[in-house]
Amino acid sequence: MFSNSSVKVDGPLKGVRVLDWTVWQFGPVSTAMMADMGADVIKIESLDGDAGRGLWRASSLSMDLGEGRNAYFETTNRGKRGMAINFKTEEGREIVYKLVKDADVFVQNFRQGVAERLGMGYEKLSEINPKLVYGSANGYGPNGPDSHLPSFDGCGQARSGLMISASDPKADYPTRITQGVSDQIGAIMLCQGVLAALVCTHLQGKGQKVETSHLSANMWLQGMGMSMSLLNQGRDFRSYEREAPTNPLANLYKGSDGRCIQMMHLQPDPYWEPMARVLGLEHLIGDPKFSDMAARADNSAELVKHIDEVFITKTADEWDLAFRDCEVDFIYAKVQSVTELEHDPQVIANNYIAEFEHPVLGSVKMCNHPNTYSETPAGIWREAPELGQHTEEILIDELGYDWNDIQKFQEAGAIL
């Protein structure tokens, strides 16, 4: 295990070395999370770099930050050191094998067979280091007729049922959730799997291969609803119907300013009378059509119309204040956009958005690591590396090569 050089790093994974041979979002985000937690993550790229470096636009956002920096790559590869190595050369593979000897984790997310063809498969690397945890990300799982197929975020959302789950049942087309959510949950699950395998290595002395797919991660994201559906003989778990929900007190309502509030009273009976009073619907309290949860479910469309008519008379902020002034702790939240979170007092108080000094871009903000640790805080310790930025440093300072070796590697086309 290693401590990170040159940058003061903390976190629960400080001392763990991760070799990161990943591209785009699924794999890189998993190892960025490990870097947040203090792991020494070495990003290993081909000589022409991770394809994510060349992404010029994501939905409505330009990726160009100037100074040769890319918002997509900065986000998915923060906290890492970088090497550029040509795995197709014997010399390049020699470098990686030497790194593997003392590494704790190796992560890759290439299509089935690519790692094996380049001598980077689990079987080969585990011969070099039997305690190695080998993380692998793919589209549809390691087995089955489609295990070899490529996949990107939208494919994961489509095949797993997530697009249907996120869609209005009356819409002509299913909704694809923005911001690479399928890759993001895949990365989180891959990180979780690698961490569990590291615990196993510590307790049992065993290395192993950990595999996560778009399909499995997105199924698990919906795992509660999916399992309940299966327990009910495969009945469909329907999307929410705002106009006629099962529970009108767990529903979405719009204020006069067009802003919405999401109520979430899953045990609504204790909240019905105080909510009716705050809304000015006292005349409905004694109505048998709304007396309990079952009655309100039977007459939900009518009750939603009553609440809609009242809700539109005040802004969402005014309703927020009215709910806060009540002695009852109502369960609700204002609906916000991602761009509003920067100004949310809870986000600020908990440091959920981190600000750090980028050596090229200056002071920048990013979504912070999601967990807090009382003794070993996680954080954003360094910027994403330039292509091959730390190749020579690692070769000389940590692997024992000299400048003559560097020249030979360059002449062989193994490094930049």
PDB file of C-alpha atoms in Angstrom, residues 129-319:
ATOM      1  CA  ASN A 129      -0.548 -10.345  -7.708  1.00  0.00           C
ATOM      2  CA  PRO A 130      -2.873 -12.990  -6.206  1.00  0.00           C
ATOM      3  CA  LYS A 131      -4.336 -10.467  -3.742  1.00  0.00           C
ATOM      4  CA  LEU A 132      -5.338  -8.018  -6.475  1.00  0.00           C
ATOM      5  CA  VAL A 133      -8.943  -6.814  -6.561  1.00  0.00           C
ATOM      6  CA  TYR A 134      -9.897  -6.595 -10.230  1.00  0.00           C
ATOM      7  CA  GLY A 135     -12.948  -4.434 -11.017  1.00  0.00           C
ATOM      8  CA  SER A 136     -14.680  -4.841 -14.361  1.00  0.00           C
ATOM      9  CA  ALA A 137     -17.591  -2.796 -15.728  1.00  0.00           C
ATOM     10  CA  ASN A 138     -19.646  -3.799 -18.753  1.00  0.00           C
ATOM     11  CA  GLY A 139     -23.042  -3.404 -20.356  1.00  0.00           C
ATOM     12  CA  TYR A 140     -25.025  -6.557 -19.714  1.00  0.00           C
ATOM     13  CA  GLY A 141     -23.061  -8.841 -17.388  1.00  0.00           C
ATOM     14  CA  PRO A 142     -20.219 -11.311 -17.875  1.00  0.00           C
ATOM     15  CA  ASN A 143     -22.438 -14.191 -19.047  1.00  0.00           C
ATOM     16  CA  GLY A 144     -25.208 -14.697 -21.580  1.00  0.00           C
ATOM     17  CA  PRO A 145     -25.746 -14.085 -25.304  1.00  0.00           C
ATOM     18  CA  ASP A 146     -25.312 -10.291 -25.067  1.00  0.00           C
ATOM     19  CA  SER A 147     -22.336 -10.198 -22.714  1.00  0.00           C
ATOM     20  CA  HIS A 148     -20.085  -9.059 -25.549  1.00  0.00           C
ATOM     21  CA  LEU A 149     -22.219  -6.136 -26.705  1.00  0.00           C
ATOM     22  CA  PRO A 150     -21.186  -2.497 -26.182  1.00  0.00           C
ATOM     23  CA  SER A 151     -23.290  -0.217 -24.013  1.00  0.00           C
ATOM     24  CA  PHE A 152     -23.569   3.437 -23.079  1.00  0.00           C
ATOM     25  CA  ASP A 153     -25.735   5.225 -20.538  1.00  0.00           C
ATOM     26  CA  GLY A 154     -28.935   5.290 -22.614  1.00  0.00           C
ATOM     27  CA  CYS A 155     -28.630   1.574 -23.331  1.00  0.00           C
ATOM     28  CA  GLY A 156     -28.460   0.830 -19.621  1.00  0.00           C
ATOM     29  CA  GLN A 157     -31.528   2.963 -18.923  1.00  0.00           C
ATOM     30  CA  ALA A 158     -33.463   1.363 -21.782  1.00  0.00           C
ATOM     31  CA  ARG A 159     -32.722  -2.308 -21.162  1.00  0.00           C
ATOM     32  CA  SER A 160     -33.111  -2.171 -17.376  1.00  0.00           C
ATOM     33  CA  GLY A 161     -36.599  -0.632 -17.388  1.00  0.00           C
ATOM     34  CA  LEU A 162     -35.371   2.652 -15.912  1.00  0.00           C
ATOM     35  CA  MET A 163     -36.645   4.716 -18.837  1.00  0.00           C
ATOM     36  CA  ILE A 164     -40.154   3.337 -18.394  1.00  0.00           C
ATOM     37  CA  SER A 165     -39.985   3.886 -14.628  1.00  0.00           C
ATOM     38  CA  ALA A 166     -39.059   7.544 -15.167  1.00  0.00           C
ATOM     39  CA  SER A 167     -41.703   8.218 -17.800  1.00  0.00           C
ATOM     40  CA  ASP A 168     -45.189   9.673 -17.681  1.00  0.00           C
ATOM     41  CA  PRO A 169     -47.465   6.761 -18.647  1.00  0.00           C
ATOM     42  CA  LYS A 170     -49.275   9.053 -21.083  1.00  0.00           C
ATOM     43  CA  ALA A 171     -46.107  10.154 -22.903  1.00  0.00           C
ATOM     44  CA  ASP A 172     -45.552   9.111 -26.527  1.00  0.00           C
ATOM     45  CA  TYR A 173     -41.911   8.241 -25.835  1.00  0.00           C
ATOM     46  CA  PRO A 174     -40.126   7.023 -22.702  1.00  0.00           C
ATOM     47  CA  THR A 175     -37.933   9.538 -20.870  1.00  0.00           C
ATOM     48  CA  ARG A 176     -34.150   9.235 -20.821  1.00  0.00           C
ATOM     49  CA  ILE A 177     -32.846  10.782 -17.607  1.00  0.00           C
ATOM     50  CA  THR A 178     -30.068  13.280 -18.208  1.00  0.00           C
ATOM     51  CA  GLN A 179     -26.553  13.492 -16.754  1.00  0.00           C
ATOM     52  CA  GLY A 180     -25.513   9.901 -17.335  1.00  0.00           C
ATOM     53  CA  VAL A 181     -27.493   8.508 -14.411  1.00  0.00           C
ATOM     54  CA  SER A 182     -27.067   4.921 -15.630  1.00  0.00           C
ATOM     55  CA  ASP A 183     -23.289   5.322 -15.728  1.00  0.00           C
ATOM     56  CA  GLN A 184     -23.363   7.067 -12.368  1.00  0.00           C
ATOM     57  CA  ILE A 185     -25.232   4.322 -10.505  1.00  0.00           C
ATOM     58  CA  GLY A 186     -23.072   1.745 -12.285  1.00  0.00           C
ATOM     59  CA  ALA A 187     -19.963   3.531 -11.025  1.00  0.00           C
ATOM     60  CA  ILE A 188     -21.310   3.688  -7.480  1.00  0.00           C
ATOM     61  CA  MET A 189     -22.065  -0.042  -7.473  1.00  0.00           C
ATOM     62  CA  LEU A 190     -18.677  -0.894  -8.970  1.00  0.00           C
ATOM     63  CA  CYS A 191     -16.971   1.182  -6.269  1.00  0.00           C
ATOM     64  CA  GLN A 192     -19.045  -0.568  -3.600  1.00  0.00           C
ATOM     65  CA  GLY A 193     -18.084  -3.956  -5.013  1.00  0.00           C
ATOM     66  CA  VAL A 194     -14.382  -3.116  -5.084  1.00  0.00           C
ATOM     67  CA  LEU A 195     -14.517  -1.870  -1.485  1.00  0.00           C
ATOM     68  CA  ALA A 196     -16.228  -5.082  -0.345  1.00  0.00           C
ATOM     69  CA  ALA A 197     -13.536  -7.121  -2.113  1.00  0.00           C
ATOM     70  CA  LEU A 198     -10.822  -5.053  -0.402  1.00  0.00           C
ATOM     71  CA  VAL A 199     -12.369  -5.919   2.964  1.00  0.00           C
ATOM     72  CA  CYS A 200     -12.290  -9.581   1.927  1.00  0.00           C
ATOM     73  CA  THR A 201      -8.619  -9.279   1.000  1.00  0.00           C
ATOM     74  CA  HIS A 202      -7.889  -7.732   4.395  1.00  0.00           C
ATOM     75  CA  LEU A 203      -9.859 -10.326   6.369  1.00  0.00           C
ATOM     76  CA  GLN A 204      -9.412 -13.457   4.267  1.00  0.00           C
ATOM     77  CA  GLY A 205      -6.281 -12.758   2.227  1.00  0.00           C
ATOM     78  CA  LYS A 206      -8.062 -13.358  -1.079  1.00  0.00           C
ATOM     79  CA  GLY A 207      -8.002 -11.271  -4.216  1.00  0.00           C
ATOM     80  CA  GLN A 208     -10.870 -11.566  -6.677  1.00  0.00           C
ATOM     81  CA  LYS A 209     -12.657 -10.196  -9.720  1.00  0.00           C
ATOM     82  CA  VAL A 210     -15.654  -7.908  -9.201  1.00  0.00           C
ATOM     83  CA  GLU A 211     -18.031  -7.332 -12.125  1.00  0.00           C
ATOM     84  CA  THR A 212     -20.809  -4.758 -12.416  1.00  0.00           C
ATOM     85  CA  SER A 213     -22.972  -4.001 -15.443  1.00  0.00           C
ATOM     86  CA  HIS A 214     -25.320  -1.276 -16.607  1.00  0.00           C
ATOM     87  CA  LEU A 215     -28.077  -3.880 -16.477  1.00  0.00           C
ATOM     88  CA  SER A 216     -27.407  -5.082 -12.918  1.00  0.00           C
ATOM     89  CA  ALA A 217     -26.798  -1.624 -11.430  1.00  0.00           C
ATOM     90  CA  ASN A 218     -29.912  -0.087 -12.951  1.00  0.00           C
ATOM     91  CA  MET A 219     -32.009  -3.065 -11.883  1.00  0.00           C
ATOM     92  CA  TRP A 220     -30.699  -2.585  -8.332  1.00  0.00           C
ATOM     93  CA  LEU A 221     -31.507   1.129  -8.501  1.00  0.00           C
ATOM     94  CA  GLN A 222     -35.127  -0.012  -8.923  1.00  0.00           C
ATOM     95  CA  GLY A 223     -34.601  -3.089  -6.786  1.00  0.00           C
ATOM     96  CA  MET A 224     -37.281  -2.456  -4.184  1.00  0.00           C
ATOM     97  CA  GLY A 225     -40.047  -1.928  -6.735  1.00  0.00           C
ATOM     98  CA  MET A 226     -38.793  -4.761  -8.924  1.00  0.00           C
ATOM     99  CA  SER A 227     -38.679  -7.237  -6.046  1.00  0.00           C
ATOM    100  CA  MET A 228     -42.132  -6.224  -4.847  1.00  0.00           C
ATOM    101  CA  SER A 229     -43.410  -6.707  -8.389  1.00  0.00           C
ATOM    102  CA  LEU A 230     -41.867 -10.175  -8.551  1.00  0.00           C
ATOM    103  CA  LEU A 231     -43.408 -11.060  -5.202  1.00  0.00           C
ATOM    104  CA  ASN A 232     -46.763 -10.091  -6.704  1.00  0.00           C
ATOM    105  CA  GLN A 233     -46.468 -12.570  -9.571  1.00  0.00           C
ATOM    106  CA  GLY A 234     -44.834 -10.048 -11.877  1.00  0.00           C
ATOM    107  CA  ARG A 235     -47.506  -7.346 -11.715  1.00  0.00           C
ATOM    108  CA  ASP A 236     -46.282  -4.070 -13.190  1.00  0.00           C
ATOM    109  CA  PHE A 237     -45.042  -1.348 -10.845  1.00  0.00           C
ATOM    110  CA  ARG A 238     -46.835   1.593 -12.413  1.00  0.00           C
ATOM    111  CA  SER A 239     -45.541   5.134 -12.751  1.00  0.00           C
ATOM    112  CA  TYR A 240     -47.108   7.761 -10.506  1.00  0.00           C
ATOM    113  CA  GLU A 241     -50.363   9.356 -11.645  1.00  0.00           C
ATOM    114  CA  ARG A 242     -50.422  12.893 -10.342  1.00  0.00           C
ATOM    115  CA  GLU A 243     -54.114  13.533 -11.068  1.00  0.00           C
ATOM    116  CA  ALA A 244     -55.317  10.324  -9.379  1.00  0.00           C
ATOM    117  CA  PRO A 245     -52.635   9.000  -7.041  1.00  0.00           C
ATOM    118  CA  THR A 246     -53.156   6.236  -4.525  1.00  0.00           C
ATOM    119  CA  ASN A 247     -52.153   8.689  -1.811  1.00  0.00           C
ATOM    120  CA  PRO A 248     -52.963  12.374  -2.477  1.00  0.00           C
ATOM    121  CA  LEU A 249     -50.755  13.408   0.437  1.00  0.00           C
ATOM    122  CA  ALA A 250     -47.746  11.870  -1.323  1.00  0.00           C
ATOM    123  CA  ASN A 251     -48.161  13.871  -4.485  1.00  0.00           C
ATOM    124  CA  LEU A 252     -46.870  16.839  -6.467  1.00  0.00           C
ATOM    125  CA  TYR A 253     -48.574  20.256  -6.347  1.00  0.00           C
ATOM    126  CA  LYS A 254     -47.843  23.516  -8.177  1.00  0.00           C
ATOM    127  CA  GLY A 255     -47.836  27.001  -6.646  1.00  0.00           C
ATOM    128  CA  SER A 256     -48.813  30.293  -8.276  1.00  0.00           C
ATOM    129  CA  ASP A 257     -45.217  30.894  -9.412  1.00  0.00           C
ATOM    130  CA  GLY A 258     -45.095  27.618 -11.325  1.00  0.00           C
ATOM    131  CA  ARG A 259     -42.812  26.040  -8.736  1.00  0.00           C
ATOM    132  CA  CYS A 260     -43.786  22.667  -7.298  1.00  0.00           C
ATOM    133  CA  ILE A 261     -43.761  20.981  -3.905  1.00  0.00           C
ATOM    134  CA  GLN A 262     -43.524  17.233  -3.498  1.00  0.00           C
ATOM    135  CA  MET A 263     -45.446  15.897  -0.484  1.00  0.00           C
ATOM    136  CA  MET A 264     -44.356  12.518   0.889  1.00  0.00           C
ATOM    137  CA  HIS A 265     -46.670  11.518   3.756  1.00  0.00           C
ATOM    138  CA  LEU A 266     -46.462   7.741   3.442  1.00  0.00           C
ATOM    139  CA  GLN A 267     -48.548   7.326   6.604  1.00  0.00           C
ATOM    140  CA  PRO A 268     -50.971  10.121   5.788  1.00  0.00           C
ATOM    141  CA  ASP A 269     -53.762   9.743   8.363  1.00  0.00           C
ATOM    142  CA  PRO A 270     -52.032  11.716  11.194  1.00  0.00           C
ATOM    143  CA  TYR A 271     -51.258  14.514   8.720  1.00  0.00           C
ATOM    144  CA  TRP A 272     -54.639  14.823   7.024  1.00  0.00           C
ATOM    145  CA  GLU A 273     -56.440  17.141   9.445  1.00  0.00           C
ATOM    146  CA  PRO A 274     -53.510  19.536  10.107  1.00  0.00           C
ATOM    147  CA  MET A 275     -52.726  19.635   6.390  1.00  0.00           C
ATOM    148  CA  ALA A 276     -56.358  20.379   5.555  1.00  0.00           C
ATOM    149  CA  ARG A 277     -56.287  23.277   8.035  1.00  0.00           C
ATOM    150  CA  VAL A 278     -53.069  24.768   6.612  1.00  0.00           C
ATOM    151  CA  LEU A 279     -54.530  24.490   3.117  1.00  0.00           C
ATOM    152  CA  GLY A 280     -57.803  26.094   4.189  1.00  0.00           C
ATOM    153  CA  LEU A 281     -59.765  22.930   3.459  1.00  0.00           C
ATOM    154  CA  GLU A 282     -61.262  22.518   6.947  1.00  0.00           C
ATOM    155  CA  HIS A 283     -64.667  21.814   5.409  1.00  0.00           C
ATOM    156  CA  LEU A 284     -63.307  18.510   4.053  1.00  0.00           C
ATOM    157  CA  ILE A 285     -62.155  17.174   7.423  1.00  0.00           C
ATOM    158  CA  GLY A 286     -65.503  15.624   8.327  1.00  0.00           C
ATOM    159  CA  ASP A 287     -66.245  14.375   4.824  1.00  0.00           C
ATOM    160  CA  PRO A 288     -66.349  10.532   4.838  1.00  0.00           C
ATOM    161  CA  LYS A 289     -64.856  10.528   1.317  1.00  0.00           C
ATOM    162  CA  PHE A 290     -61.571  11.724   2.805  1.00  0.00           C
ATOM    163  CA  SER A 291     -61.728  10.350   6.353  1.00  0.00           C
ATOM    164  CA  ASP A 292     -58.842   7.890   6.066  1.00  0.00           C
ATOM    165  CA  MET A 293     -56.220   6.646   3.644  1.00  0.00           C
ATOM    166  CA  ALA A 294     -58.497   4.089   1.964  1.00  0.00           C
ATOM    167  CA  ALA A 295     -61.280   6.622   1.472  1.00  0.00           C
ATOM    168  CA  ARG A 296     -58.891   9.209   0.073  1.00  0.00           C
ATOM    169  CA  ALA A 297     -57.484   6.614  -2.324  1.00  0.00           C
ATOM    170  CA  ASP A 298     -60.983   5.861  -3.604  1.00  0.00           C
ATOM    171  CA  ASN A 299     -61.658   9.560  -4.113  1.00  0.00           C
ATOM    172  CA  SER A 300     -58.151  10.755  -4.905  1.00  0.00           C
ATOM    173  CA  ALA A 301     -58.947  12.553  -8.160  1.00  0.00           C
ATOM    174  CA  GLU A 302     -61.508  14.732  -6.395  1.00  0.00           C
ATOM    175  CA  LEU A 303     -59.178  15.533  -3.496  1.00  0.00           C
ATOM    176  CA  VAL A 304     -56.302  16.399  -5.827  1.00  0.00           C
ATOM    177  CA  LYS A 305     -58.557  18.931  -7.587  1.00  0.00           C
ATOM    178  CA  HIS A 306     -59.409  20.529  -4.223  1.00  0.00           C
ATOM    179  CA  ILE A 307     -55.736  20.779  -3.276  1.00  0.00           C
ATOM    180  CA  ASP A 308     -54.756  22.056  -6.743  1.00  0.00           C
ATOM    181  CA  GLU A 309     -57.324  24.850  -6.538  1.00  0.00           C
ATOM    182  CA  VAL A 310     -55.923  26.007  -3.202  1.00  0.00           C
ATOM    183  CA  PHE A 311     -52.257  25.459  -3.981  1.00  0.00           C
ATOM    184  CA  ILE A 312     -52.323  27.745  -7.000  1.00  0.00           C
ATOM    185  CA  THR A 313     -53.219  30.700  -4.751  1.00  0.00           C
ATOM    186  CA  LYS A 314     -49.725  30.937  -3.183  1.00  0.00           C
ATOM    187  CA  THR A 315     -46.154  30.548  -4.335  1.00  0.00           C
ATOM    188  CA  ALA A 316     -44.141  27.463  -3.449  1.00  0.00           C
ATOM    189  CA  ASP A 317     -42.069  29.547  -1.023  1.00  0.00           C
ATOM    190  CA  GLU A 318     -45.218  30.809   0.692  1.00  0.00           C
ATOM    191  CA  TRP A 319     -46.468  27.251   1.126  1.00  0.00           C
TER     192      TRP A 319
END
